[in-house]
mmCIF file of C-alpha atoms in Angstrom:
data_model
loop_
_atom_site.group_PDB
_atom_site.id
_atom_site.type_symbol
_atom_site.label_atom_id
_atom_site.label_comp_id
_atom_site.label_asym_id
_atom_site.label_seq_id
_atom_site.Cartn_x
_atom_site.Cartn_y
_atom_site.Cartn_z
ATOM 1 C CA MET V 1 0.000 0.000 0.000
ATOM 2 C CA PRO V 2 1.654 3.312 -1.001
ATOM 3 C CA ASP V 3 2.606 5.787 1.709
ATOM 4 C CA PRO V 4 0.349 8.808 2.033
ATOM 5 C CA PRO V 5 1.576 11.911 0.280
ATOM 6 C CA GLY V 6 4.047 13.894 2.374
ATOM 7 C CA ARG V 7 4.943 11.033 4.763
ATOM 8 C CA GLY V 8 8.336 10.366 3.119
ATOM 9 C CA ARG V 9 9.276 14.017 3.274
ATOM 10 C CA VAL V 10 8.462 14.189 6.986
ATOM 11 C CA GLY V 11 10.587 11.121 7.825
ATOM 12 C CA GLY V 12 13.562 12.391 5.841
ATOM 13 C CA ALA V 13 13.444 15.714 7.581
ATOM 14 C CA TRP V 14 13.356 13.991 11.029
ATOM 15 C CA ARG V 15 16.430 11.897 10.300
ATOM 16 C CA LEU V 16 18.281 14.920 8.951
ATOM 17 C CA ALA V 17 17.479 16.950 12.082
ATOM 18 C CA LEU V 18 18.594 14.069 14.336
ATOM 19 C CA THR V 19 21.833 13.670 12.423
ATOM 20 C CA GLU V 20 22.628 17.358 12.670
ATOM 21 C CA ARG V 21 21.721 17.716 16.362
ATOM 22 C CA LEU V 22 23.138 14.371 17.782
ATOM 23 C CA PRO V 23 26.824 15.299 17.581
ATOM 24 C CA THR V 24 26.118 18.645 19.217
ATOM 25 C CA TRP V 25 23.980 17.076 21.959
ATOM 26 C CA PHE V 26 26.462 14.230 22.550
ATOM 27 C CA SER V 27 29.426 16.597 22.810
ATOM 28 C CA VAL V 28 27.523 18.896 25.163
ATOM 29 C CA ARG V 29 26.185 16.121 27.399
ATOM 30 C CA CYS V 30 29.281 13.851 27.431
ATOM 31 C CA GLY V 31 32.039 16.418 26.917
ATOM 32 C CA ILE V 32 33.733 14.534 24.029
ATOM 33 C CA GLU V 33 33.774 14.937 20.309
ATOM 34 C CA ALA V 34 32.148 12.587 17.818
ATOM 35 C CA LYS V 35 35.506 11.229 16.580
ATOM 36 C CA THR V 36 36.560 10.377 20.091
ATOM 37 C CA ALA V 37 33.244 8.656 20.755
ATOM 38 C CA ALA V 38 33.656 6.641 17.546
ATOM 39 C CA ALA V 39 37.147 5.545 18.602
ATOM 40 C CA LEU V 40 35.813 4.469 22.013
ATOM 41 C CA ALA V 41 33.063 2.511 20.332
ATOM 42 C CA VAL V 42 35.622 0.668 18.197
ATOM 43 C CA VAL V 43 37.697 -0.153 21.291
ATOM 44 C CA LEU V 44 34.612 -1.440 23.113
ATOM 45 C CA LEU V 45 33.674 -3.594 20.128
ATOM 46 C CA VAL V 46 37.201 -5.083 19.987
ATOM 47 C CA ALA V 47 37.146 -5.762 23.757
ATOM 48 C CA LEU V 48 33.739 -7.378 23.436
ATOM 49 C CA ALA V 49 34.940 -9.591 20.595
ATOM 50 C CA PHE V 50 38.014 -10.631 22.600
ATOM 51 C CA ALA V 51 35.855 -11.464 25.645
ATOM 52 C CA VAL V 52 33.511 -13.569 23.544
ATOM 53 C CA HIS V 53 36.468 -15.416 21.985
ATOM 54 C CA HIS V 54 38.086 -16.010 25.385
ATOM 55 C CA PHE V 55 34.845 -17.340 26.839
ATOM 56 C CA TRP V 56 34.276 -19.621 23.873
ATOM 57 C CA THR V 57 37.767 -21.133 23.883
ATOM 58 C CA GLY V 58 37.773 -21.595 27.691
ATOM 59 C CA ARG V 59 34.444 -23.380 27.920
ATOM 60 C CA PRO V 60 34.446 -26.866 29.565
ATOM 61 C CA ARG V 61 35.022 -29.719 27.164
ATOM 62 C CA THR V 62 34.618 -33.469 27.404
ATOM 63 C CA VAL V 63 37.992 -35.259 27.541
ATOM 64 C CA ALA V 64 38.145 -38.738 26.050
ATOM 65 C CA VAL V 65 39.907 -41.401 28.177
ATOM 66 C CA PRO V 66 42.867 -42.950 26.282
ATOM 67 C CA PRO V 67 42.592 -46.685 25.604
ATOM 68 C CA VAL V 68 44.398 -49.082 27.934
ATOM 69 C CA ALA V 69 45.970 -51.023 25.094
ATOM 70 C CA ALA V 70 49.398 -49.671 26.094
ATOM 71 C CA ALA V 71 49.288 -51.677 29.322
ATOM 72 C CA LEU V 72 48.675 -54.961 27.499
ATOM 73 C CA PRO V 73 52.326 -55.607 26.500
ATOM 74 C CA ALA V 74 53.495 -55.286 30.143
ATOM 75 C CA ALA V 75 50.750 -57.659 31.278
ATOM 76 C CA ALA V 76 51.730 -60.152 28.590
ATOM 77 C CA GLU V 77 55.354 -60.126 29.755
ATOM 78 C CA ALA V 78 54.449 -61.470 33.236
ATOM 79 C CA PRO V 79 53.273 -64.945 32.054
ATOM 80 C CA ALA V 80 56.323 -65.143 29.786
ATOM 81 C CA ALA V 81 58.643 -64.414 32.741
ATOM 82 C CA ALA V 82 56.838 -67.028 34.820
ATOM 83 C CA ARG V 83 57.277 -69.617 32.057
ATOM 84 C CA THR V 84 60.982 -68.763 31.829
ATOM 85 C CA SER V 85 61.432 -69.216 35.588
ATOM 86 C CA ALA V 86 59.584 -72.542 35.480
ATOM 87 C CA ALA V 87 61.750 -73.768 32.609
ATOM 88 C CA ALA V 88 64.892 -72.895 34.536
ATOM 89 C CA GLY V 89 63.968 -75.456 37.174
ATOM 90 C CA PRO V 90 63.508 -75.174 40.916
ATOM 91 C CA ARG V 91 65.910 -72.965 42.754
ATOM 92 C CA ALA V 92 67.759 -74.167 45.802
ATOM 93 C CA PRO V 93 66.428 -72.619 49.006
ATOM 94 C CA SER V 94 68.661 -69.892 50.290
ATOM 95 C CA PRO V 95 69.950 -70.239 53.835
ATOM 96 C CA VAL V 96 68.088 -68.281 56.452
ATOM 97 C CA PRO V 97 70.349 -65.605 57.976
ATOM 98 C CA GLY V 98 70.921 -66.163 61.677
ATOM 99 C CA ALA V 99 69.528 -69.721 61.667
ATOM 100 C CA LYS V 100 70.966 -71.847 64.479
ATOM 101 C CA PRO V 101 72.449 -75.307 63.860
ATOM 102 C CA VAL V 102 70.351 -78.290 64.899
ATOM 103 C CA LEU V 103 71.466 -80.750 67.568
ATOM 104 C CA VAL V 104 70.429 -84.403 67.451
ATOM 105 C CA VAL V 105 70.332 -86.112 70.857
ATOM 106 C CA ASP V 106 69.092 -89.480 72.086
ATOM 107 C CA VAL V 107 66.756 -89.280 75.075
ATOM 108 C CA ALA V 108 66.543 -92.688 76.738
ATOM 109 C CA GLY V 109 65.305 -94.090 80.012
ATOM 110 C CA LYS V 110 62.164 -93.258 81.909
ATOM 111 C CA VAL V 111 60.514 -90.697 79.604
ATOM 112 C CA ARG V 112 57.156 -90.823 77.881
ATOM 113 C CA THR V 113 58.495 -90.978 74.294
ATOM 114 C CA PRO V 114 62.190 -91.963 74.206
ATOM 115 C CA GLY V 115 64.149 -91.641 70.995
ATOM 116 C CA LEU V 116 66.013 -89.140 68.862
ATOM 117 C CA ARG V 117 65.135 -85.488 69.227
ATOM 118 C CA ARG V 118 66.203 -82.523 67.114
ATOM 119 C CA LEU V 119 66.760 -79.337 69.094
ATOM 120 C CA PRO V 120 68.268 -75.948 68.253
ATOM 121 C CA ALA V 121 71.842 -75.260 69.285
ATOM 122 C CA GLY V 122 72.041 -73.813 72.753
ATOM 123 C CA SER V 123 69.319 -76.113 74.144
ATOM 124 C CA ARG V 124 69.753 -77.674 77.576
ATOM 125 C CA VAL V 125 69.099 -81.082 79.079
ATOM 126 C CA ALA V 126 65.754 -79.892 80.407
ATOM 127 C CA ASP V 127 64.697 -79.014 76.836
ATOM 128 C CA ALA V 128 65.570 -82.518 75.615
ATOM 129 C CA VAL V 129 63.623 -84.176 78.444
ATOM 130 C CA ALA V 130 60.624 -81.940 77.729
ATOM 131 C CA ALA V 131 60.828 -82.770 73.992
ATOM 132 C CA ALA V 132 60.621 -86.474 74.916
ATOM 133 C CA GLY V 133 57.362 -85.903 76.803
ATOM 134 C CA GLY V 134 58.904 -85.381 80.216
ATOM 135 C CA ALA V 135 60.045 -87.862 82.833
ATOM 136 C CA LEU V 136 57.656 -90.568 84.012
ATOM 137 C CA PRO V 137 55.979 -90.049 87.408
ATOM 138 C CA GLY V 138 58.238 -91.049 90.300
ATOM 139 C CA THR V 139 61.456 -90.849 88.246
ATOM 140 C CA ASP V 140 64.484 -89.487 90.093
ATOM 141 C CA THR V 141 66.186 -86.883 87.880
ATOM 142 C CA SER V 142 68.632 -85.636 90.505
ATOM 143 C CA ALA V 143 71.505 -87.346 88.701
ATOM 144 C CA LEU V 144 70.902 -85.129 85.655
ATOM 145 C CA ASN V 145 72.174 -81.587 85.341
ATOM 146 C CA LEU V 146 69.071 -80.147 83.708
ATOM 147 C CA ALA V 147 70.789 -76.793 83.133
ATOM 148 C CA ARG V 148 73.688 -78.301 81.141
ATOM 149 C CA LEU V 149 73.987 -77.336 77.486
ATOM 150 C CA LEU V 150 73.481 -80.179 75.042
ATOM 151 C CA ALA V 151 76.096 -81.524 72.637
ATOM 152 C CA ASP V 152 75.293 -82.986 69.247
ATOM 153 C CA GLY V 153 75.128 -86.784 69.253
ATOM 154 C CA GLU V 154 75.014 -87.320 73.003
ATOM 155 C CA GLN V 155 72.636 -89.591 74.900
ATOM 156 C CA ILE V 156 70.616 -88.467 77.892
ATOM 157 C CA ALA V 157 69.654 -91.289 80.229
ATOM 158 C CA VAL V 158 66.728 -90.317 82.447
ATOM 159 C CA GLY V 159 66.326 -92.301 85.666
ATOM 160 C CA ARG V 160 69.254 -94.648 85.043
ATOM 161 C CA PRO V 161 73.054 -94.400 84.874
ATOM 162 C CA ALA V 162 74.502 -93.236 81.578
ATOM 163 C CA PRO V 163 76.143 -96.018 79.548
ATOM 164 C CA PRO V 164 79.952 -95.980 79.554
ATOM 165 C CA PRO V 165 81.557 -94.589 76.401
ATOM 166 C CA ALA V 166 82.350 -97.266 73.830
ATOM 167 C CA ALA V 167 85.941 -97.853 72.802
ATOM 168 C CA GLY V 168 86.998 -96.078 69.654
ATOM 169 C CA VAL V 169 84.036 -93.676 69.665
ATOM 170 C CA PRO V 170 84.944 -89.964 69.497
ATOM 171 C CA GLY V 171 84.267 -88.390 72.839
ATOM 172 C CA ALA V 172 85.542 -91.332 74.910
ATOM 173 C CA ALA V 173 88.329 -90.444 77.313
ATOM 174 C CA GLY V 174 91.446 -92.386 78.278
ATOM 175 C CA ALA V 175 92.941 -95.108 76.141
ATOM 176 C CA SER V 176 89.970 -95.241 73.767
ATOM 177 C CA GLY V 177 91.226 -92.186 71.872
ATOM 178 C CA PRO V 178 91.041 -88.372 71.884
ATOM 179 C CA VAL V 179 87.978 -86.629 73.260
ATOM 180 C CA SER V 180 85.693 -84.946 70.740
ATOM 181 C CA LEU V 181 85.094 -81.331 71.678
ATOM 182 C CA ASN V 182 81.764 -81.360 69.811
ATOM 183 C CA THR V 183 80.229 -84.489 71.373
ATOM 184 C CA ALA V 184 81.910 -84.905 74.761
ATOM 185 C CA THR V 185 79.800 -84.523 77.872
ATOM 186 C CA ALA V 186 80.755 -82.333 80.793
ATOM 187 C CA GLU V 187 81.956 -85.435 82.698
ATOM 188 C CA GLN V 188 84.233 -86.495 79.831
ATOM 189 C CA LEU V 189 85.728 -83.015 79.544
ATOM 190 C CA ASP V 190 86.129 -82.852 83.307
ATOM 191 C CA ALA V 191 88.258 -86.016 83.144
ATOM 192 C CA LEU V 192 90.866 -84.293 80.965
ATOM 193 C CA PRO V 193 94.016 -83.080 82.765
ATOM 194 C CA GLY V 194 93.732 -79.518 83.963
ATOM 195 C CA VAL V 195 89.998 -79.271 83.147
ATOM 196 C CA GLY V 196 87.575 -78.986 86.043
ATOM 197 C CA PRO V 197 83.770 -78.658 86.100
ATOM 198 C CA VAL V 198 83.921 -74.895 85.498
ATOM 199 C CA LEU V 199 86.255 -75.103 82.510
ATOM 200 C CA ALA V 200 84.308 -78.038 81.095
ATOM 201 C CA GLN V 201 81.149 -75.929 81.193
ATOM 202 C CA HIS V 202 83.005 -73.069 79.480
ATOM 203 C CA ILE V 203 83.945 -75.422 76.630
ATOM 204 C CA ILE V 204 80.322 -76.585 76.288
ATOM 205 C CA ASP V 205 79.050 -72.984 76.390
ATOM 206 C CA TYR V 206 81.508 -71.989 73.653
ATOM 207 C CA ARG V 207 80.459 -74.753 71.272
ATOM 208 C CA GLY V 208 76.799 -73.943 71.950
ATOM 209 C CA ARG V 209 77.309 -70.291 71.001
ATOM 210 C CA HIS V 210 79.414 -71.004 67.894
ATOM 211 C CA GLY V 211 77.717 -74.161 66.639
ATOM 212 C CA GLY V 212 80.619 -76.452 67.530
ATOM 213 C CA PHE V 213 84.391 -76.587 67.056
ATOM 214 C CA THR V 214 85.916 -76.690 63.598
ATOM 215 C CA SER V 215 89.505 -76.974 64.822
ATOM 216 C CA VAL V 216 91.342 -77.670 68.048
ATOM 217 C CA GLU V 217 92.912 -74.200 67.807
ATOM 218 C CA GLN V 218 89.554 -72.694 68.815
ATOM 219 C CA LEU V 219 90.215 -73.915 72.372
ATOM 220 C CA ARG V 220 92.429 -70.833 72.739
ATOM 221 C CA ASP V 221 89.267 -68.708 72.540
ATOM 222 C CA VAL V 222 87.627 -70.476 75.496
ATOM 223 C CA ASN V 223 87.698 -68.513 78.711
ATOM 224 C CA GLY V 224 90.232 -70.055 81.130
ATOM 225 C CA ILE V 225 92.492 -71.825 78.614
ATOM 226 C CA GLY V 226 95.944 -70.336 78.265
ATOM 227 C CA ASP V 227 98.926 -71.383 76.186
ATOM 228 C CA ARG V 228 100.232 -73.897 78.714
ATOM 229 C CA ARG V 229 96.867 -75.597 79.244
ATOM 230 C CA PHE V 230 96.233 -75.628 75.500
ATOM 231 C CA SER V 231 99.553 -77.407 74.961
ATOM 232 C CA ASP V 232 98.507 -80.084 77.453
ATOM 233 C CA LEU V 233 95.047 -80.571 75.917
ATOM 234 C CA LYS V 234 95.956 -80.399 72.205
ATOM 235 C CA PRO V 235 97.071 -84.041 71.823
ATOM 236 C CA LEU V 236 94.095 -85.289 73.865
ATOM 237 C CA VAL V 237 91.194 -83.679 71.974
ATOM 238 C CA THR V 238 89.780 -83.499 68.487
ATOM 239 C CA PRO V 239 87.029 -81.312 66.926
#
């Protein structure tokens, strides 16, 4: 529908008047010129564009989890290493640091379960009797020194006299041969020249702490044995 006559002329005149008066009104009200206002508008537009770009690039995003296929080679190597170890054969058990040697003694006489007993080094007669089930009721154990340290290979007779040492067996004193420092009882060591009950116990204590004698020369390390006594005992004993 065509505009009424004169309407276009009125609108053109209004825009012309606004265009002529706006710079004057803006400079009067704001105190700046039109060029300065245009420059500020450009700066504000640039700042607005930068803010929009910064907001858009910094928005939260969904991060995809990487596949775990990289861990598969390491997992596959474990069965291969196990198969290699199995093919190499069983490994010998390594010795336990600080493990004590084992003593084997024969507990005989009036005990509940006589026989061989394995005890750690440093055990005493009372430990051997207890390992055999204890003495039978009414048994006299006064002949035993329950506090004496045990020696490997010895026999403990509970409630009866100990059997005499057999001829030719290490540990027998006198004409039967040298006395074994590792198996001799306190009585057999006491029978040696210059060795009394105290020194005999020192010898037994030493072999209990060190797991036995490996050479006769170790007698020099026993408390109470000097050079002269060692010279007397050397031809009469053996490790």
